[in-house]
Coordinates of C-alpha atoms and ligand atoms in Angstrom, one line a residue:
M1 CA -14.9 -14.4 -19.0
I2 CA -12.6 -17.2 -17.9
P3 CA -14.9 -20.0 -16.2
K4 CA -13.3 -22.0 -13.4
T5 CA -13.0 -25.6 -13.3
L6 CA -12.0 -26.6 -9.8
N7 CA -9.3 -29.1 -9.5
D8 CA -10.2 -31.9 -7.1
R9 CA -6.6 -32.2 -6.0
E10 CA -6.9 -28.8 -4.5
P11 CA -8.8 -27.7 -1.4
V12 CA -12.3 -26.3 -1.9
P13 CA -12.2 -22.4 -1.9
N14 CA -12.8 -20.7 1.5
L15 CA -15.6 -18.6 -0.1
T16 CA -17.7 -20.7 -2.5
D17 CA -21.2 -19.3 -2.7
I18 CA -20.5 -15.5 -2.9
E19 CA -24.2 -14.6 -3.5
A20 CA -25.5 -16.8 -0.5
M21 CA -22.8 -15.3 1.7
R22 CA -23.8 -11.8 0.7
A23 CA -27.3 -12.5 1.7
T24 CA -26.4 -13.6 5.3
F25 CA -23.2 -11.9 6.1
S26 CA -22.8 -9.7 9.1
W27 CA -19.8 -7.9 10.4
D28 CA -20.7 -8.8 13.8
A29 CA -20.3 -12.5 12.9
A30 CA -17.0 -11.8 11.5
R31 CA -16.0 -9.9 14.6
A32 CA -16.9 -12.8 16.8
E33 CA -14.4 -15.1 14.8
C34 CA -11.5 -13.0 16.3
A35 CA -9.8 -14.5 19.3
G36 CA -9.9 -11.3 21.2
L37 CA -8.0 -10.3 24.3
P38 CA -8.7 -11.8 27.8
D39 CA -10.3 -8.5 29.0
G40 CA -12.6 -8.2 25.9
G41 CA -10.2 -5.9 24.0
L42 CA -8.8 -6.5 20.5
N43 CA -5.3 -6.3 19.2
I44 CA -3.9 -6.8 15.7
A45 CA -0.7 -8.3 16.9
F46 CA -2.4 -10.7 19.3
E47 CA -4.8 -11.9 16.5
A48 CA -1.8 -12.2 14.1
V49 CA 0.8 -14.1 16.3
D50 CA 0.1 -14.7 19.9
R51 CA -3.3 -16.4 19.4
W52 CA -1.5 -19.1 17.5
V53 CA 1.0 -19.5 20.2
A54 CA -1.8 -19.8 22.6
A55 CA -3.5 -22.4 20.5
G56 CA -0.4 -24.7 20.6
C57 CA 0.8 -23.8 17.0
G58 CA 3.7 -21.7 18.0
E59 CA 6.2 -23.7 16.2
A60 CA 4.8 -23.2 12.9
V61 CA 6.9 -20.9 10.6
A62 CA 5.4 -17.4 10.6
L63 CA 8.1 -15.6 8.6
R64 CA 10.4 -17.1 5.9
W65 CA 13.1 -14.2 5.3
L66 CA 15.1 -14.5 2.1
G67 CA 18.0 -12.1 2.4
K68 CA 19.5 -10.4 -0.8
N69 CA 22.7 -12.2 -0.3
G70 CA 21.1 -15.6 -0.3
E71 CA 20.5 -15.9 3.5
R72 CA 17.4 -17.8 4.5
R73 CA 15.9 -17.4 8.0
D74 CA 12.8 -18.8 9.7
F75 CA 10.9 -17.2 12.4
S76 CA 8.3 -19.3 14.2
Y77 CA 5.1 -17.8 15.5
A78 CA 6.4 -18.4 18.9
E79 CA 9.8 -16.6 18.1
L80 CA 7.8 -13.6 16.6
A81 CA 5.7 -13.5 19.7
R82 CA 8.8 -13.4 21.9
L83 CA 10.7 -10.7 19.9
S84 CA 7.8 -8.6 19.5
N85 CA 7.1 -8.8 23.3
R86 CA 10.7 -7.7 23.8
F87 CA 10.4 -4.7 21.5
A88 CA 6.9 -3.6 23.2
N89 CA 8.7 -3.8 26.5
A90 CA 11.5 -1.7 25.1
L91 CA 9.1 0.8 23.9
Q92 CA 7.5 1.1 27.3
R93 CA 10.9 1.4 28.9
L94 CA 11.5 4.4 26.6
G95 CA 8.3 6.0 27.9
I96 CA 6.2 5.3 24.7
Q97 CA 2.6 5.8 25.5
P98 CA -0.6 4.3 23.7
G99 CA -1.2 6.4 20.6
D100 CA 2.3 7.6 20.1
R101 CA 3.6 7.1 16.7
V102 CA 6.6 4.8 16.0
C103 CA 8.0 5.1 12.4
I104 CA 10.1 2.7 10.5
L105 CA 12.4 3.5 7.6
A106 CA 13.8 0.2 6.4
G107 CA 13.8 -2.3 3.6
R108 CA 12.2 -5.7 4.1
I109 CA 14.3 -6.9 7.1
P110 CA 13.1 -9.1 9.9
E111 CA 13.4 -6.1 12.3
L112 CA 10.6 -4.4 10.4
Y113 CA 8.2 -7.2 11.2
I114 CA 9.2 -7.3 14.8
T115 CA 8.8 -3.5 15.0
A116 CA 5.3 -3.7 13.5
L117 CA 3.9 -6.3 15.8
G118 CA 5.8 -4.9 19.0
T119 CA 4.5 -1.5 18.3
L120 CA 0.8 -2.8 17.9
K121 CA 1.2 -4.7 21.2
A122 CA 2.5 -1.6 23.0
G123 CA -0.6 0.2 21.9
A124 CA 1.5 2.7 19.9
V125 CA 0.8 3.5 16.2
F126 CA 3.0 1.7 13.5
C127 CA 3.9 4.0 10.7
P128 CA 6.0 2.7 7.9
L129 CA 8.1 4.9 5.7
F130 CA 9.0 3.5 2.2
S131 CA 12.8 3.1 2.2
A132 CA 13.1 4.3 -1.5
F133 CA 11.8 7.8 -0.3
G134 CA 14.3 10.6 -0.4
P135 CA 15.0 12.9 2.5
E136 CA 12.1 15.2 1.6
P137 CA 9.3 12.8 1.8
V138 CA 10.9 11.2 4.9
R139 CA 11.0 14.6 6.6
V140 CA 7.5 15.5 5.8
R141 CA 6.1 12.3 7.2
L142 CA 8.3 12.3 10.4
V143 CA 7.1 15.9 11.1
K144 CA 3.5 15.2 10.4
S145 CA 3.2 12.1 12.3
R146 CA 5.2 13.4 15.2
A147 CA 6.9 10.1 15.5
R148 CA 8.8 9.8 18.9
V149 CA 10.7 6.9 17.8
L150 CA 12.2 5.8 14.4
I151 CA 13.8 2.5 13.7
T152 CA 16.1 2.5 10.6
T153 CA 19.5 1.4 9.4
T154 CA 22.8 3.3 9.7
L155 CA 22.9 4.0 5.9
L156 CA 19.3 5.2 5.7
H157 CA 19.7 7.3 9.0
Q158 CA 22.8 9.0 7.4
R159 CA 21.4 9.6 4.0
K160 CA 17.8 10.6 4.9
V161 CA 17.4 11.6 8.5
R162 CA 20.6 12.8 10.2
E163 CA 20.8 16.2 8.8
Q164 CA 17.2 17.0 9.4
R165 CA 17.1 15.9 13.0
S166 CA 17.0 19.5 14.2
E167 CA 13.8 19.9 12.3
L168 CA 12.2 17.0 14.2
P169 CA 11.6 18.1 17.7
H170 CA 9.3 15.1 18.5
L171 CA 11.7 12.5 17.4
E172 CA 13.4 11.4 20.7
Q173 CA 14.7 8.0 19.8
V174 CA 16.6 6.6 16.6
L175 CA 17.0 2.9 16.9
L176 CA 19.5 1.4 14.5
T177 CA 19.0 -2.0 13.5
D178 CA 22.6 -2.7 12.2
G179 CA 24.7 -0.6 14.5
N180 CA 25.9 -0.1 18.0
G181 CA 24.2 3.2 18.2
D182 CA 27.6 5.0 18.4
E183 CA 26.3 7.6 16.2
P184 CA 25.1 10.8 18.1
G185 CA 21.4 10.6 19.0
T186 CA 21.0 7.0 18.0
R187 CA 20.8 3.6 20.0
S188 CA 21.0 0.0 18.9
F189 CA 17.8 -1.7 18.3
H190 CA 19.3 -5.1 19.3
T191 CA 21.1 -4.1 22.4
L192 CA 17.8 -2.6 23.6
L193 CA 16.0 -5.9 22.9
E194 CA 18.6 -8.0 24.5
A195 CA 17.9 -5.9 27.8
E196 CA 14.2 -7.1 27.8
T197 CA 12.4 -10.3 28.6
D198 CA 10.5 -12.4 26.4
H199 CA 7.4 -11.9 28.5
R200 CA 4.7 -9.3 28.5
P201 CA 1.2 -9.3 29.8
P202 CA -1.6 -9.3 26.8
P203 CA -2.1 -6.0 25.2
R204 CA -4.8 -3.7 26.5
T205 CA -6.0 -2.2 23.3
Q206 CA -9.7 -1.8 22.4
P207 CA -11.2 -2.3 18.9
E208 CA -11.2 1.6 18.2
D209 CA -7.8 2.4 19.5
W210 CA -5.4 3.7 16.8
A211 CA -3.1 1.1 15.3
L212 CA -1.8 2.1 11.9
L213 CA -0.7 5.2 10.1
H214 CA -0.4 5.1 6.3
F215 CA 0.6 8.3 4.5
T216 CA -1.1 8.7 1.1
S217 CA -1.1 11.5 -1.5
G218 CA -3.8 13.9 -2.8
T219 CA -3.8 16.5 -5.4
T220 CA -3.1 19.3 -3.0
G221 CA -1.4 19.7 0.2
T222 CA 1.1 17.6 2.2
P223 CA 0.5 13.8 2.3
K224 CA -2.5 12.7 4.2
G225 CA -2.0 10.4 7.2
A226 CA -4.8 7.7 7.0
I227 CA -5.5 6.3 10.6
H228 CA -6.6 2.7 11.0
V229 CA -7.7 1.0 14.3
H230 CA -7.3 -2.4 15.8
E231 CA -10.7 -3.5 14.6
A232 CA -9.4 -3.3 11.0
V233 CA -8.0 -6.8 11.7
V234 CA -11.5 -8.1 11.2
A235 CA -11.3 -7.2 7.6
H236 CA -7.7 -8.1 7.2
G237 CA -8.4 -11.6 8.5
L238 CA -11.7 -12.2 6.4
T239 CA -10.4 -10.9 3.1
G240 CA -7.1 -13.0 3.6
R241 CA -9.5 -16.0 4.0
W242 CA -12.1 -15.2 1.4
V243 CA -10.2 -13.3 -1.3
L244 CA -6.6 -14.7 -1.0
D245 CA -8.0 -18.1 0.0
L246 CA -5.5 -18.4 2.8
R247 CA -5.4 -21.3 5.4
P248 CA -3.0 -22.5 8.0
G249 CA 0.2 -23.9 6.6
D250 CA 0.0 -22.0 3.4
I251 CA 3.0 -20.6 2.0
Y252 CA 2.3 -17.1 0.9
W253 CA 4.2 -14.4 -0.7
C254 CA 3.1 -10.7 -1.0
T255 CA 5.7 -8.9 -3.0
A256 CA 4.5 -5.3 -1.9
D257 CA 6.9 -3.4 0.4
P258 CA 5.6 -2.7 3.8
G259 CA 6.4 1.1 3.2
W260 CA 2.9 0.9 1.6
V261 CA -0.5 -0.2 2.9
T262 CA -0.6 -3.5 0.9
G263 CA 2.7 -4.6 2.5
V264 CA 1.1 -4.2 5.9
S265 CA -2.4 -5.2 5.5
Y266 CA -1.4 -8.3 3.3
G267 CA 2.4 -8.4 3.8
I268 CA 2.1 -8.8 7.5
I269 CA -1.5 -8.9 9.2
A270 CA -3.8 -10.9 6.8
P271 CA -1.5 -14.0 6.3
L272 CA -0.6 -14.2 9.9
V273 CA -4.1 -13.9 11.1
N274 CA -4.8 -16.8 8.9
G275 CA -1.9 -18.9 10.1
A276 CA 0.1 -18.9 6.8
T277 CA 3.9 -18.8 6.5
L278 CA 4.9 -15.4 5.1
V279 CA 7.7 -15.3 2.5
V280 CA 9.5 -12.1 2.5
D281 CA 12.2 -11.3 -0.1
E282 CA 14.5 -8.6 0.8
A283 CA 15.8 -8.2 -2.9
E284 CA 14.2 -6.0 -5.6
F285 CA 12.3 -7.5 -8.6
D286 CA 14.2 -10.0 -10.8
A287 CA 12.2 -12.3 -12.9
R288 CA 14.5 -15.2 -12.6
R289 CA 14.8 -14.8 -8.8
W290 CA 11.1 -14.5 -8.5
Y291 CA 10.4 -17.8 -10.4
A292 CA 13.1 -19.5 -8.4
I293 CA 11.4 -18.3 -5.1
L294 CA 8.0 -19.5 -6.2
D295 CA 9.4 -22.9 -7.1
R296 CA 11.9 -23.6 -4.2
E297 CA 9.6 -22.2 -1.5
R298 CA 6.5 -24.1 -2.8
V299 CA 4.5 -20.9 -2.8
N300 CA 0.6 -21.6 -2.7
V301 CA -0.8 -18.0 -2.8
W302 CA 0.9 -15.1 -4.4
Y303 CA -0.2 -11.5 -4.3
T304 CA 1.7 -9.0 -6.4
A305 CA 1.3 -5.8 -8.7
P306 CA 0.2 -5.6 -12.4
T307 CA 3.6 -3.9 -13.0
A308 CA 5.5 -7.0 -11.9
V309 CA 3.2 -9.2 -13.9
R310 CA 4.0 -7.0 -17.1
M311 CA 7.6 -7.3 -16.3
L312 CA 7.4 -11.1 -16.1
M313 CA 5.5 -11.1 -19.5
K314 CA 8.3 -9.1 -21.1
M315 CA 11.0 -11.6 -19.8
G316 CA 9.1 -14.4 -21.5
A317 CA 9.1 -18.1 -21.1
E318 CA 12.8 -18.4 -21.0
A319 CA 13.0 -16.9 -17.4
L320 CA 10.4 -19.5 -16.4
C321 CA 12.0 -22.4 -18.1
G322 CA 12.7 -25.5 -15.7
H323 CA 10.7 -24.1 -12.8
D324 CA 8.0 -25.9 -11.2
L325 CA 5.1 -23.7 -10.1
S326 CA 2.6 -26.4 -9.5
A327 CA 2.3 -25.5 -5.9
L328 CA 0.6 -22.3 -6.8
R329 CA -3.1 -22.3 -6.0
F330 CA -4.1 -18.7 -6.2
M331 CA -2.6 -15.6 -7.7
A332 CA -3.9 -11.9 -7.4
S333 CA -2.7 -8.5 -8.1
V334 CA -3.6 -4.9 -6.8
G335 CA -2.7 -1.3 -7.2
E336 CA -3.3 -0.4 -10.7
P337 CA -5.3 -1.8 -13.6
L338 CA -4.6 -5.3 -14.4
N339 CA -4.7 -5.4 -18.2
P340 CA -6.8 -8.3 -19.8
E341 CA -3.5 -9.3 -21.8
A342 CA -1.7 -10.1 -18.4
V343 CA -4.7 -12.3 -17.4
H344 CA -4.4 -14.1 -20.7
W345 CA -0.7 -14.4 -20.4
S346 CA -0.9 -15.8 -16.9
M347 CA -3.4 -18.5 -18.1
A348 CA -1.1 -19.6 -20.9
A349 CA 2.3 -19.3 -19.1
L350 CA 1.4 -20.2 -15.6
G351 CA -1.8 -22.2 -16.1
R352 CA -3.9 -20.0 -13.9
P353 CA -5.3 -16.4 -14.1
F354 CA -4.4 -13.4 -12.0
H355 CA -7.2 -12.2 -10.0
D356 CA -7.5 -8.4 -9.9
T357 CA -8.5 -6.9 -6.6
W358 CA -9.3 -3.2 -5.7
W359 CA -8.8 -1.3 -2.5
Q360 CA -7.1 1.9 -1.2
T361 CA -4.9 3.0 1.8
E362 CA -8.3 4.5 3.1
T363 CA -10.4 1.3 2.8
G364 CA -7.7 -0.6 4.7
A365 CA -8.4 -4.0 3.1
I366 CA -9.7 -5.4 -0.2
M367 CA -13.2 -4.2 -1.2
I368 CA -13.7 -5.6 -4.8
A369 CA -12.2 -8.7 -6.0
N370 CA -12.2 -11.6 -8.4
Y371 CA -12.7 -14.6 -6.4
R372 CA -11.2 -18.0 -6.6
A373 CA -14.6 -19.7 -7.0
A374 CA -16.0 -17.2 -9.4
P375 CA -15.2 -16.8 -13.1
V376 CA -12.6 -14.3 -13.9
Q377 CA -13.6 -11.2 -16.0
P378 CA -10.3 -10.0 -17.6
G379 CA -10.5 -6.1 -17.4
S380 CA -12.7 -6.0 -14.3
M381 CA -11.8 -5.4 -10.8
G382 CA -14.5 -8.0 -9.9
Q383 CA -17.3 -7.8 -7.3
P384 CA -17.7 -6.4 -3.8
L385 CA -16.8 -8.5 -0.8
P386 CA -19.9 -9.8 1.2
G387 CA -20.4 -7.2 3.8
I388 CA -19.4 -4.4 1.4
E389 CA -21.9 -2.2 -0.5
A390 CA -20.3 -0.6 -3.5
A391 CA -21.9 1.7 -6.0
I392 CA -21.3 4.1 -8.8
V393 CA -22.5 7.6 -7.8
Q394 CA -22.6 11.1 -8.9
R395 CA -22.0 14.1 -6.5
R396 CA -24.9 16.5 -6.5
P397 CA -24.2 20.2 -5.9
D398 CA -26.0 20.1 -2.6
G399 CA -23.5 17.8 -1.3
G400 CA -25.4 14.6 -1.6
V401 CA -25.1 11.7 -4.1
D402 CA -27.1 10.0 -6.7
R403 CA -26.6 6.4 -7.7
L404 CA -26.0 5.8 -11.3
P405 CA -27.4 2.9 -13.5
P406 CA -25.4 0.0 -14.8
G407 CA -22.8 0.9 -17.5
V408 CA -22.7 4.7 -16.6
E409 CA -19.4 6.1 -15.6
G410 CA -19.2 7.8 -12.2
E411 CA -17.4 7.8 -8.8
L412 CA -16.9 4.6 -7.1
A413 CA -18.4 4.7 -3.7
L414 CA -18.7 2.3 -0.6
R415 CA -21.3 2.4 2.0
A416 CA -19.5 3.6 5.1
G417 CA -18.9 1.4 8.2
W418 CA -16.7 -1.6 7.5
P419 CA -14.0 -2.4 10.2
S420 CA -11.0 -1.4 8.3
M421 CA -12.3 1.9 7.0
F422 CA -9.8 4.7 7.9
R423 CA -11.0 6.7 11.0
G424 CA -9.5 10.0 10.1
Y425 CA -6.6 11.9 8.2
L426 CA -4.3 12.9 10.9
E427 CA -5.0 16.6 11.9
D428 CA -7.1 17.0 8.8
E429 CA -10.8 16.7 10.0
E430 CA -12.1 18.7 7.0
R431 CA -10.4 16.5 4.3
Y432 CA -11.7 13.5 6.0
R433 CA -15.3 14.9 6.1
Q434 CA -15.0 15.6 2.4
C435 CA -14.6 11.9 1.7
F436 CA -18.2 11.2 2.8
A437 CA -21.6 12.1 1.5
D438 CA -25.1 10.6 2.3
G439 CA -23.4 7.6 4.2
W440 CA -21.0 6.8 1.4
Y441 CA -17.4 6.8 1.4
L442 CA -16.3 8.5 -2.0
S443 CA -13.1 6.8 -3.4
G444 CA -12.0 9.4 -5.9
D445 CA -11.8 6.6 -8.5
L446 CA -13.9 6.8 -11.7
A447 CA -15.4 3.4 -12.7
T448 CA -18.5 1.7 -14.0
C449 CA -20.5 -1.3 -12.7
D450 CA -22.2 -3.8 -15.1
A451 CA -25.5 -5.4 -14.6
D452 CA -24.0 -8.5 -13.1
G453 CA -22.3 -6.3 -10.4
Y454 CA -18.7 -6.4 -11.9
F455 CA -16.7 -3.1 -11.5
R456 CA -14.4 -1.7 -14.1
F457 CA -11.8 1.0 -13.4
V458 CA -11.8 4.1 -15.5
G459 CA -9.4 6.5 -14.0
R460 CA -9.2 9.0 -11.0
N461 CA -11.0 12.1 -10.6
D462 CA -7.9 13.8 -9.3
D463 CA -4.4 14.4 -10.3
V464 CA -2.8 11.7 -8.4
I465 CA -1.0 9.0 -10.4
K466 CA 0.2 5.5 -10.0
T467 CA 3.8 4.6 -11.0
S468 CA 4.7 0.8 -10.7
G469 CA 1.7 0.6 -8.3
H470 CA 3.0 3.4 -6.1
L471 CA 0.8 6.4 -5.6
V472 CA 2.3 9.8 -6.3
G473 CA 0.8 13.2 -5.7
P474 CA 1.7 16.3 -7.7
F475 CA 2.2 18.5 -4.7
E476 CA 5.3 16.8 -3.2
V477 CA 7.1 16.4 -6.6
E478 CA 6.2 20.0 -7.9
N479 CA 7.2 21.5 -4.5
V480 CA 10.7 20.1 -4.7
L481 CA 11.2 21.3 -8.1
M482 CA 10.2 24.8 -7.1
E483 CA 12.9 24.8 -4.5
H484 CA 15.5 24.8 -7.4
P485 CA 16.5 28.5 -8.2
A486 CA 15.9 28.1 -12.0
V487 CA 12.3 26.8 -11.6
A488 CA 9.3 29.1 -11.7
E489 CA 6.5 26.6 -12.1
A490 CA 6.2 22.9 -12.3
G491 CA 3.3 20.6 -13.1
M492 CA 3.3 16.9 -12.8
I493 CA 1.4 14.3 -14.9
G494 CA 1.4 10.6 -15.1
K495 CA 2.7 9.5 -18.7
P496 CA 1.5 6.2 -19.9
D497 CA 4.1 3.4 -19.8
E498 CA 4.1 0.0 -21.0
F499 CA 5.4 -1.6 -17.8
A500 CA 5.0 0.9 -14.9
G501 CA 1.5 1.9 -16.0
Q502 CA 2.5 5.4 -15.8
I503 CA 5.8 7.3 -15.2
V504 CA 6.2 10.7 -13.4
K505 CA 6.6 13.4 -15.9
V506 CA 7.1 17.1 -15.0
F507 CA 6.7 20.2 -17.1
V508 CA 8.7 23.0 -15.9
A509 CA 8.7 26.9 -16.6
L510 CA 11.9 28.5 -16.0
K511 CA 12.6 31.8 -14.2
A512 CA 13.6 34.9 -16.3
G513 CA 17.4 34.6 -16.9
Y514 CA 17.5 30.7 -17.3
E515 CA 17.4 29.1 -20.7
P516 CA 16.3 25.4 -21.4
S517 CA 19.1 23.2 -22.1
D518 CA 20.0 19.5 -21.8
A519 CA 22.4 20.3 -19.0
L520 CA 19.7 22.0 -17.1
R521 CA 17.2 19.3 -17.4
K522 CA 19.8 16.8 -16.3
E523 CA 20.4 18.9 -13.3
L524 CA 16.7 19.4 -12.5
L525 CA 16.1 15.6 -12.7
G526 CA 19.1 15.0 -10.4
F527 CA 18.0 17.5 -8.0
A528 CA 14.5 16.0 -7.8
R529 CA 16.0 12.4 -7.5
T530 CA 18.4 13.4 -4.6
H531 CA 15.4 15.1 -2.6
L532 CA 12.6 12.7 -3.6
G533 CA 14.2 9.5 -4.1
P534 CA 13.9 7.1 -6.8
A535 CA 10.3 6.0 -6.2
V536 CA 8.8 9.4 -6.5
A537 CA 11.2 11.5 -8.7
P538 CA 10.3 12.4 -12.2
R539 CA 11.7 10.2 -15.2
E540 CA 11.0 12.9 -17.7
L541 CA 11.1 16.6 -17.7
E542 CA 10.0 19.0 -20.4
F543 CA 10.5 22.7 -20.6
A544 CA 7.5 24.8 -21.3
A545 CA 7.2 28.6 -21.7
D546 CA 4.3 28.7 -19.2
L547 CA 1.8 26.2 -17.7
P548 CA -1.8 26.3 -18.4
K549 CA -3.7 27.5 -15.4
T550 CA -7.4 28.0 -14.3
R551 CA -8.7 31.6 -13.5
S552 CA -7.8 31.0 -10.0
G553 CA -4.2 30.2 -10.7
K554 CA -4.2 26.3 -10.4
I555 CA -2.2 24.4 -12.8
M556 CA -4.4 22.4 -15.2
R557 CA -2.4 19.3 -15.1
R558 CA -5.2 17.6 -17.2
L559 CA -4.5 19.9 -20.1
L560 CA -0.8 19.1 -19.9
R561 CA -1.7 15.4 -20.1
A562 CA -3.9 16.0 -23.1
R563 CA -1.0 17.8 -24.8
E564 CA 1.3 15.1 -24.0
L565 CA -1.1 12.4 -25.3
G566 CA -1.9 14.4 -28.4
L567 CA -5.7 14.5 -27.3
P568 CA -7.8 17.3 -28.8
L569 CA -7.5 20.1 -26.5
G570 CA -11.0 21.4 -27.3
D571 CA -12.6 18.1 -26.1
M572 CA -10.3 18.1 -23.1
S573 CA -11.3 21.6 -22.0
T574 CA -14.9 20.7 -22.1
L575 CA -14.1 17.7 -20.0
E576 CA -12.0 19.9 -17.7
G577 CA -15.1 22.1 -17.3
G578 CA -17.3 19.0 -16.9
R579 CA -15.2 17.7 -14.1
S580 CA -14.3 20.9 -12.3
Q581 CA -17.4 20.6 -10.3
N582 CA -16.3 17.2 -8.8
S583 CA -12.5 18.1 -8.3
G584 CA -13.0 21.6 -7.2
V585 CA -10.6 23.1 -9.8
Ligands
WT7_601 C1 -5.6 3.5 -5.6 C2 -5.3 3.3 -4.2 C3 -4.2 -1.0 -3.8 C4 -4.2 -0.8 -2.4 C5 -3.1 -0.4 -1.9 C6 -2.7 0.9 -2.7 C7 -5.7 2.4 -7.7 C8 -6.0 0.1 -6.6 C9 -6.6 -1.0 -8.4 C10 -7.1 -1.8 -9.3 C11 -7.1 -0.1 -10.9 C12 -6.5 0.3 -8.8 C13 -6.9 3.3 -7.6 C14 -7.0 3.5 -6.0 N1 -6.0 1.0 -7.7 N2 -6.4 -1.1 -7.2 N3 -7.3 -3.2 -9.2 N4 -7.4 -1.4 -10.7 N5 -6.7 0.8 -10.0 O1 -3.5 1.9 -2.1 O2 -1.9 3.6 -2.7 O3 -4.0 4.2 -1.7 O4 -3.9 3.5 -4.0 O5 -4.8 2.6 -6.5 O6 -6.8 4.5 -8.2 O7 -7.8 4.7 -5.7 P1 -3.4 3.3 -2.6

């Protein structure tokens, strides 16, 4: 346990007495803190940007964009309000209706932030696609979302979309951020914006209107589209204030890419709702560059991933040398287990601990956290947010759940009903229903809770893995490999990795007539990378004569994993049997 001594030169934490707050909290009170729309509605973009303009704070810097070639560009709240109005006007001119999906496939460029906010203002649904996805994950998500508009760059369009346009009947408009739109079937994003005015009446959305669509993976089937509504902003704002300790004027850096939920909930919405300046770095991870940004931009609050923390640890003190990080007030991480060594390292090297936080695409916002005012328990994800009831449960065969006592491992569950809870999986009512029992949302994570209410992550009860904080499901990876003529079967596992947490590894059984060889391994890895993109593609591939399967013919990935780790197979198969009721194997 790392006790906290509050530095009296620093502001008092936004959330000081967590227990007292838990006793008195109500979501209705939190709802009442939103500005709201003039007609009684609610809109995420209005809460994030226009509200500040209306309050006379429009000149504050909302977005500080750092380009990969050294560019530095500030956007004030007023400028973001105007540009997102223009984009919303453009969507309206294109005939986009409330509820229609608008996708973006781009890196961390200013247009992404304008698109997100403008889409929300237009009442359409913002759906980000990770720019490091290959053509196949992009196609699957564009098909499933039925996106009518895609914003992207010339290069990404050429590489990942153009050849598949004929398979995307719903996609009417492709808007290029960096071109004149002289490619067939495309238009220029900027030309479109130039033709619009800065003005737009306030949005007309209601709290339960769809706002965000985030794809996430499960063990089986195509990615699930988790739907969030405008009311989610209540939880984004509150967790930004209480967990990340954000306040107006803070310089805040969330290193997550907006292609994933963290990069939207905490890389766009939460900091703007709290009046902070959002630092956005277009470049990829680089320890020296990161320390330089923290120093030069005087970052106060930093939200990142354990993989990045481990990479910084690896680079040692030398990379940090000469940099002044004294502006940092609070540091937190999310997405994968934060190992205690990383917390101890940050205490020694940076003078403060990283605070682990836990949540999911489905929860929309942070649910469990180590707070600025509370002692940090290295190795623990922390305690639930006031307003959130979390428990460790076990599913009963009759479909109900039983709560388990402290210290006993079970499934992490949350009492359903918080504002940023997902409202459905797109076109998959059944899968959504299966996530709930007896009024609890079942997270699919295995965890324990101690007598003091601190939760510890144990693992997942499905075959989904985390690599560098990115969620990867076996279905997409195995399916692509099976498209190759040599592959009969493929099974994906997460192989433990010192830095990435896990890496994607596949076991492949070949069709008759094909022999394992180094050349074939390279070919298959290359094939997977071309189709899936570097974020999802396997890093390792091993040939196997055949893959272990259940009686019903499903690949037993846990057994592959046990073999890989050299765990006793006997024990593992008992475990497999024990968990089979949970996971439906
Ligand atoms: C899964 C959710 C993180 C929010 C955005 C990603 C794992 C998340 C932690 C943590 C251990 C964690 C869980 C969870 N996870 N936070 N602090 N410690 N594991 O959301 O992509 O839907 O991933 O990430 O397994 O279920 P996501």
